[in-house]
Amino acid sequence: MRHRRRALLERDGIRGSFRLTPGRAIVLAFGTMLAAGTALLSLPIATQGRAPTFLEALFTATSALCVTGHIIVDTPTFWTPFGQAVIMVLIQIGGFGVMSLATLAGLLVARRLGLRTRLTAVSETHTVAIGDVRRVLVGVALITLVTEAIVAVLLTGRFWIGYGEPFGRAVWLGVFHSVSSFNNAGFALFSNNLMSFATDPWICLPICAAIILGGLGFPVLMELGRRFRFPRRWTLNTVTVVAGTVTLLVFGAVALTALEWSNPATLGPMDPAGRLLAGFTMSVMPRTAGFNTIDIAGMQPESWLITDILMFIGGGPAGTAGGVKITTFAVLLFIIVAELRGDTAVNMFSKRLPRSTHREALTVALLSVALVVTSTLAIMLISPYGFDRVFFEVISAFATVGLSTGITADLPAAAQLILIALMFIGRLGPVLLGAALALTREKRMYEFPKERPIIG
């Protein structure tokens, strides 16, 4: 039986001198799709005026595929409808997952999945078991299409009736912004993003709803669909993501609204109802969406810091959001609480966490901090901008948010390449990328003697 299993694994490419592990397959698929997107955006039909430089095409393709929203050229005026359609398709593919989409397509055509395909889909969708892959992929596709369709209809009606857009144009605006919002991308077909609609609840609230749903993560959405009325039966992941999402939304809305209430460059000129709506909207956007309804460059430095925190934490795992994820932040928080209380185990919402989860959370957090700090220092050395703005851009890129203080397009090419790398790593996750690039994964057959250093 063992030899038969090994033969199956070798047949499916899991073993060998260079094993195509699920992590490597996902990185390779994203890289291939990124190359295709860059090539399509480089075509003359993709732009309205001059041809894009390679860096402009690569940056835009990366931002779209990694559902970030960072731009160095104006989306509605630089790209043609063809180029905008390429961006939208890249957003959809990146949000759903390259390998998940390929697996679903193979499932629809062949109605069966091989071992390697199942393992890759499990890795990308965070499915609990290989046998759940088919159900999860179909569920993810249905959630995506239904949510995007509802939001697209609402936005289309508003653009058509409320703003007098021609019906065809209204449909395009509705579909594009629906896809961009549910996938937490932040691309908009208006030069000032969504600033013209800052006080319009018929535009802001459907987009916010799509962003929140996409940011919860597909496992949470699927469980809420089955057990919404039975919260006591929710898994620890769902409880953590839902509680964390509500907490961060409230915290962000209160903090940003209070800090920007009298700022003449942001909320100051609006009426009280408009300020509350814009404050709530700007609490949703750092959850890795990237739309902006106020001028980010005009915000208070304290508001930038609050936004940095929200962006770095991000949304739920196995969804369209970026950041280190709510679950990682929550695990670290409960580890601190347990240590301060002197508990022998880390308990979270009446569940005990395994030690492997402690290590995973610490690894993700420390790798992310190291990447952000190193990138910030590197960009500061090669650009004329100060810490606040560079730090904001770096976190926004790493957390695949797309919010900007307005310096992205003016950064030198080397700094923009750093942001491209951050978006790619941020979308796939530092741990996944590290595992994918590791040459070996040998199990150590011995242990060193235990000794405790002095901490603190």
XYZ file of C-alpha atoms in Angstrom:
456
model
C 0.000 0.000 0.000
C 2.831 2.401 0.856
C 4.579 1.751 -2.476
C 1.304 2.202 -4.348
C 0.685 5.555 -2.653
C 4.250 6.674 -3.439
C 3.746 5.729 -7.079
C 0.543 7.757 -7.226
C 2.269 10.772 -5.700
C 5.148 10.492 -8.165
C 2.679 10.236 -11.039
C 0.926 13.386 -9.890
C 4.156 15.337 -9.568
C 4.281 15.542 -5.797
C 7.710 13.896 -5.528
C 10.885 14.180 -7.562
C 14.021 16.262 -7.738
C 11.882 19.388 -7.998
C 8.498 18.530 -6.554
C 5.583 20.602 -7.849
C 4.003 21.068 -4.448
C 0.633 22.852 -4.116
C 2.385 26.003 -2.930
C 4.732 26.027 -5.902
C 1.862 25.304 -8.280
C -0.055 28.339 -6.969
C 2.984 30.615 -7.279
C 3.661 29.314 -10.795
C 0.028 29.811 -11.819
C -0.048 33.376 -10.510
C 3.237 34.122 -12.258
C 1.964 32.725 -15.544
C -1.274 34.690 -15.323
C 0.671 37.822 -14.427
C 2.793 37.439 -17.564
C -0.337 36.978 -19.685
C -2.020 40.023 -18.144
C 1.073 42.162 -18.690
C 1.221 41.078 -22.335
C -2.461 41.908 -22.922
C -2.141 45.337 -21.323
C 0.895 46.028 -23.510
C -1.169 45.682 -26.694
C -1.960 48.896 -28.624
C -5.691 48.194 -28.282
C -5.412 48.403 -24.488
C -4.542 52.095 -24.228
C -6.199 55.291 -25.398
C -3.056 57.252 -26.229
C 0.578 56.285 -26.013
C 1.661 52.711 -25.540
C 2.324 51.755 -21.910
C 5.815 51.111 -20.718
C 6.603 47.606 -19.575
C 6.631 48.788 -15.965
C 3.192 50.429 -16.308
C 1.702 47.259 -17.789
C 3.399 45.017 -15.223
C 2.428 47.231 -12.282
C -1.225 47.427 -13.373
C -1.451 43.692 -14.099
C 0.085 42.860 -10.720
C -2.219 45.263 -8.918
C -5.267 43.761 -10.632
C -4.298 40.095 -10.274
C -3.315 40.605 -6.636
C -6.596 42.542 -6.102
C -4.766 45.572 -4.773
C -5.877 48.685 -6.637
C -2.556 50.551 -6.670
C -2.204 52.515 -9.930
C 0.528 54.539 -11.603
C -1.651 55.546 -14.588
C -5.248 56.778 -14.485
C -7.523 53.788 -15.130
C -10.454 55.537 -16.924
C -8.353 57.837 -19.136
C -5.280 55.715 -19.886
C -6.844 52.307 -20.562
C -9.419 51.612 -23.278
C -12.540 49.527 -22.583
C -10.479 46.522 -23.714
C -7.742 47.351 -21.215
C -10.321 47.933 -18.490
C -11.922 44.570 -19.318
C -8.510 42.878 -18.990
C -8.107 44.526 -15.590
C -11.560 43.339 -14.499
C -10.860 39.761 -15.615
C -7.536 39.777 -13.774
C -9.325 41.038 -10.660
C -11.888 38.237 -10.901
C -9.231 35.586 -11.441
C -7.060 36.923 -8.639
C -9.939 37.161 -6.183
C -11.293 33.694 -6.925
C -7.835 32.152 -7.145
C -5.980 31.097 -10.265
C -5.767 27.445 -9.317
C -9.287 27.392 -7.892
C -10.633 28.740 -11.172
C -8.617 26.239 -13.188
C -9.766 23.415 -10.935
C -13.404 24.471 -11.240
C -13.083 24.638 -15.023
C -11.567 21.160 -15.089
C -14.325 19.916 -12.810
C -17.011 21.258 -15.146
C -15.348 19.733 -18.221
C -14.057 16.400 -16.928
C -16.291 16.040 -13.842
C -13.377 14.547 -11.928
C -10.302 15.791 -10.086
C -6.862 14.199 -9.887
C -4.892 13.962 -6.663
C -2.529 16.819 -7.481
C -5.435 19.038 -8.522
C -7.261 18.317 -5.283
C -4.164 19.020 -3.182
C -3.582 22.342 -4.952
C -7.208 23.387 -4.546
C -7.088 22.445 -0.863
C -3.998 24.612 -0.400
C -5.485 27.662 -2.127
C -9.026 27.491 -0.711
C -7.986 26.326 2.780
C -10.425 23.433 2.462
C -10.483 21.130 5.466
C -10.307 17.888 3.514
C -9.615 16.729 -0.027
C -13.136 15.320 -0.275
C -14.619 18.801 0.295
C -12.939 20.397 -2.722
C -15.824 19.960 -5.172
C -18.417 21.356 -2.762
C -16.199 24.259 -1.718
C -15.353 25.333 -5.267
C -18.963 25.259 -6.398
C -20.006 27.152 -3.276
C -17.315 29.796 -3.785
C -18.369 30.274 -7.403
C -22.033 30.677 -6.453
C -21.275 33.134 -3.653
C -19.084 35.190 -5.967
C -21.514 35.317 -8.887
C -24.643 35.964 -6.807
C -23.040 38.731 -4.721
C -21.494 40.435 -7.721
C -24.754 40.210 -9.685
C -26.824 41.801 -6.901
C -24.360 44.627 -6.348
C -24.007 45.187 -10.101
C -27.786 45.562 -10.475
C -27.961 48.078 -7.608
C -25.056 50.137 -8.930
C -26.331 50.000 -12.500
C -29.697 51.360 -11.437
C -28.093 54.175 -9.481
C -25.715 55.214 -12.261
C -28.514 55.016 -14.843
C -31.358 56.667 -12.949
C -29.530 58.784 -10.395
C -26.697 60.103 -12.554
C -28.157 59.936 -16.059
C -25.541 57.591 -17.481
C -26.528 55.823 -20.729
C -27.813 52.344 -19.950
C -24.860 50.542 -21.543
C -22.369 52.733 -19.710
C -24.306 52.282 -16.451
C -24.176 48.493 -16.831
C -20.421 48.575 -17.435
C -19.866 50.823 -14.415
C -22.074 48.604 -12.274
C -20.389 45.345 -13.300
C -16.829 46.677 -13.074
C -17.234 48.237 -9.639
C -19.143 45.199 -8.370
C -16.314 42.862 -9.359
C -13.726 45.297 -8.016
C -15.513 45.696 -4.676
C -16.342 42.042 -3.908
C -12.769 41.056 -4.757
C -11.459 43.884 -2.568
C -9.537 45.344 -5.526
C -10.278 49.075 -5.350
C -9.986 49.829 -9.067
C -12.493 52.496 -10.156
C -13.509 53.953 -13.507
C -13.435 57.520 -12.222
C -10.279 59.624 -12.055
C -10.985 60.615 -8.431
C -11.948 57.043 -7.539
C -15.247 57.317 -5.592
C -14.784 60.796 -4.143
C -17.707 62.141 -6.208
C -20.022 59.696 -4.409
C -18.757 60.175 -0.842
C -22.215 61.152 0.477
C -24.287 58.863 -1.766
C -25.466 55.826 0.248
C -26.816 54.132 -2.908
C -23.265 53.874 -4.226
C -21.214 53.570 -1.038
C -23.309 51.062 0.934
C -23.628 48.351 -1.781
C -19.894 48.630 -2.421
C -19.166 48.455 1.317
C -21.419 45.393 1.662
C -19.591 43.622 -1.164
C -16.213 44.495 0.357
C -17.216 43.204 3.794
C -18.615 39.961 2.371
C -15.524 39.349 0.242
C -13.286 40.181 3.189
C -14.928 37.646 5.496
C -13.475 34.765 3.504
C -15.253 31.982 1.661
C -15.174 29.422 4.526
C -16.952 31.932 6.792
C -19.531 32.827 4.136
C -20.310 29.183 3.478
C -20.731 28.415 7.173
C -22.902 31.492 7.739
C -25.098 30.302 4.884
C -25.612 26.973 6.640
C -25.668 27.985 10.317
C -26.432 31.698 10.454
C -29.154 31.218 13.088
C -26.990 28.919 15.232
C -23.951 30.973 16.295
C -23.110 28.509 19.069
C -22.348 25.937 16.376
C -19.981 28.209 14.452
C -16.388 27.096 14.116
C -13.626 28.999 15.879
C -12.550 30.489 12.544
C -16.011 31.921 11.863
C -16.460 33.296 15.383
C -13.035 34.941 15.264
C -13.497 36.500 11.821
C -17.017 37.786 12.485
C -16.148 39.215 15.913
C -12.919 40.717 14.603
C -14.613 42.238 11.568
C -17.307 43.935 13.630
C -14.771 45.203 16.169
C -12.426 46.636 13.558
C -15.240 48.234 11.558
C -16.599 49.984 14.642
C -13.145 50.998 15.841
C -12.158 52.317 12.423
C -15.406 54.202 11.859
C -15.318 55.913 15.262
C -11.590 56.743 15.128
C -11.460 58.000 11.541
C -14.698 59.975 11.800
C -13.573 61.666 15.007
C -10.106 62.483 13.693
C -11.333 63.807 10.335
C -14.617 65.431 11.472
C -13.374 69.018 11.148
C -10.632 68.467 8.590
C -11.409 70.837 5.661
C -9.519 68.539 3.282
C -11.665 65.475 4.027
C -14.915 65.369 6.056
C -15.100 69.042 7.005
C -17.146 70.335 4.028
C -19.804 67.584 4.342
C -23.041 67.679 6.322
C -23.194 65.492 9.486
C -24.945 62.598 7.729
C -22.386 62.691 4.937
C -19.521 62.725 7.421
C -20.878 59.645 9.184
C -21.313 57.807 5.873
C -17.857 58.782 4.637
C -16.312 57.868 7.993
C -17.909 54.423 7.910
C -16.899 53.933 4.273
C -13.295 54.808 5.032
C -13.355 52.285 7.864
C -14.391 49.581 5.398
C -11.866 50.434 2.687
C -8.670 49.644 4.645
C -9.996 46.092 5.035
C -7.987 45.715 1.770
C -10.514 47.225 -0.659
C -8.650 50.356 -1.730
C -11.513 52.581 -2.876
C -11.403 56.071 -1.443
C -14.276 58.527 -1.009
C -12.096 61.207 0.604
C -8.672 62.576 -0.270
C -6.177 60.231 1.406
C -3.375 62.751 0.974
C -5.381 65.297 2.986
C -5.941 63.047 5.995
C -4.383 63.703 9.384
C -1.159 61.774 10.149
C -3.041 60.128 13.048
C -5.653 58.889 10.572
C -2.895 57.467 8.394
C -1.650 55.503 11.390
C -5.131 54.130 12.155
C -5.482 53.180 8.493
C -2.050 51.517 8.579
C -3.205 49.324 11.463
C -6.460 48.364 9.733
C -4.665 47.597 6.467
C -1.985 45.491 8.129
C -4.549 43.346 9.954
C -6.718 42.934 6.859
C -9.702 40.603 6.578
C -10.539 36.931 6.926
C -8.407 34.080 5.566
C -9.208 32.168 2.358
C -11.059 35.098 0.822
C -10.367 38.165 -1.274
C -8.831 40.219 1.540
C -5.145 40.729 2.266
C -3.156 41.654 5.349
C -1.909 39.247 7.987
C -5.581 38.320 8.538
C -7.905 38.784 11.509
C -7.286 35.253 12.765
C -3.525 35.802 12.953
C -3.986 39.035 14.886
C -6.513 37.401 17.226
C -4.240 34.426 17.944
C -1.372 36.766 18.819
C -3.675 38.803 21.059
C -4.853 35.727 22.957
C -1.266 34.463 23.272
C -0.384 37.735 25.006
C -3.451 37.494 27.252
C -2.616 33.911 28.200
C 1.002 34.837 28.988
C -0.026 37.796 31.124
C -2.486 35.639 33.038
C 0.015 32.831 33.481
C -2.183 30.257 31.715
C -0.563 26.994 30.651
C -2.577 26.923 27.409
C -3.900 29.548 25.005
C -7.693 29.512 24.947
C -9.734 31.485 22.434
C -13.544 31.642 22.549
C -13.712 28.539 24.749
C -11.378 26.563 22.478
C -7.753 25.581 23.136
C -5.262 26.478 20.426
C -2.597 23.947 19.392
C 1.018 25.044 19.695
C 1.490 24.769 15.931
C -1.048 27.581 15.555
C 1.043 29.763 17.900
C 4.106 29.224 15.704
C 2.208 29.870 12.480
C 0.773 33.158 13.762
C 4.148 34.342 15.044
C 5.826 33.371 11.769
C 3.300 35.211 9.624
C 3.418 38.315 11.819
C 7.210 38.507 12.104
C 7.810 37.815 8.409
C 5.247 40.473 7.514
C 6.756 43.049 9.863
C 10.240 42.316 8.543
C 9.072 42.662 4.951
C 7.251 45.935 5.609
C 10.141 47.472 7.560
C 12.769 46.414 5.022
C 10.720 47.675 2.077
C 9.977 50.978 3.807
C 13.659 51.557 4.469
C 14.601 50.636 0.895
C 12.058 53.014 -0.664
C 13.003 55.838 1.698
C 16.623 55.470 0.585
C 15.779 55.817 -3.126
C 12.916 58.335 -2.989
C 12.494 61.856 -1.589
C 9.447 61.016 0.538
C 9.282 60.776 4.306
C 8.420 57.892 6.600
C 4.652 58.489 6.971
C 3.851 58.397 3.266
C 6.271 55.607 2.353
C 5.141 53.434 5.261
C 1.528 53.935 4.164
C 2.302 52.933 0.563
C 4.278 49.867 1.634
C 1.598 48.533 3.964
C -1.060 49.278 1.358
C 0.848 47.248 -1.235
C 1.745 44.369 1.085
C -1.815 44.119 2.432
C -3.157 44.364 -1.162
C -5.262 47.420 -0.272
C -4.425 50.009 -2.897
C -5.013 53.178 -0.876
C -2.374 55.803 -1.584
C -1.257 59.172 -0.322
C -0.643 60.112 -3.954
C 3.032 59.301 -4.320
C 2.904 55.908 -6.070
C 3.049 57.262 -9.611
C 5.934 59.603 -8.711
C 8.126 56.954 -7.104
C 11.268 55.892 -8.997
C 11.082 52.695 -11.018
C 13.056 50.729 -8.418
C 10.541 51.675 -5.713
C 7.627 50.679 -7.944
C 9.274 47.300 -8.507
C 9.455 46.876 -4.745
C 5.718 47.587 -4.534
C 5.095 45.008 -7.278
C 6.977 42.389 -5.263
C 5.057 43.369 -2.120
C 1.698 42.998 -3.878
C 2.648 39.575 -5.224
C 3.949 38.329 -1.886
C 1.074 39.920 0.007
C -1.523 38.177 -2.125
C 0.030 34.736 -1.883
C 1.183 35.085 1.690
C 4.778 35.103 2.947
C 4.508 31.616 4.422
C 3.035 30.106 1.222
C 5.683 31.754 -0.918
C 8.466 30.633 1.392
C 7.182 27.076 1.392
C 6.808 27.107 -2.381
C 10.402 28.220 -2.925
C 11.959 25.927 -0.328
C 14.214 23.358 -1.961
C 13.692 20.637 0.632
C 11.268 19.806 3.375
C 13.107 17.035 5.163
C 11.863 15.905 8.546
C 14.511 16.249 11.253
C 15.051 12.895 12.962
C 16.661 14.330 16.121
C 16.160 17.106 18.676
C 18.642 19.411 20.420
C 18.865 19.704 24.208
C 16.284 22.053 25.709
C 17.433 25.268 27.389
C 15.498 28.418 28.298
C 16.968 31.891 27.568
C 16.013 34.921 29.653
C 13.103 36.803 28.059
C 12.514 40.496 28.750
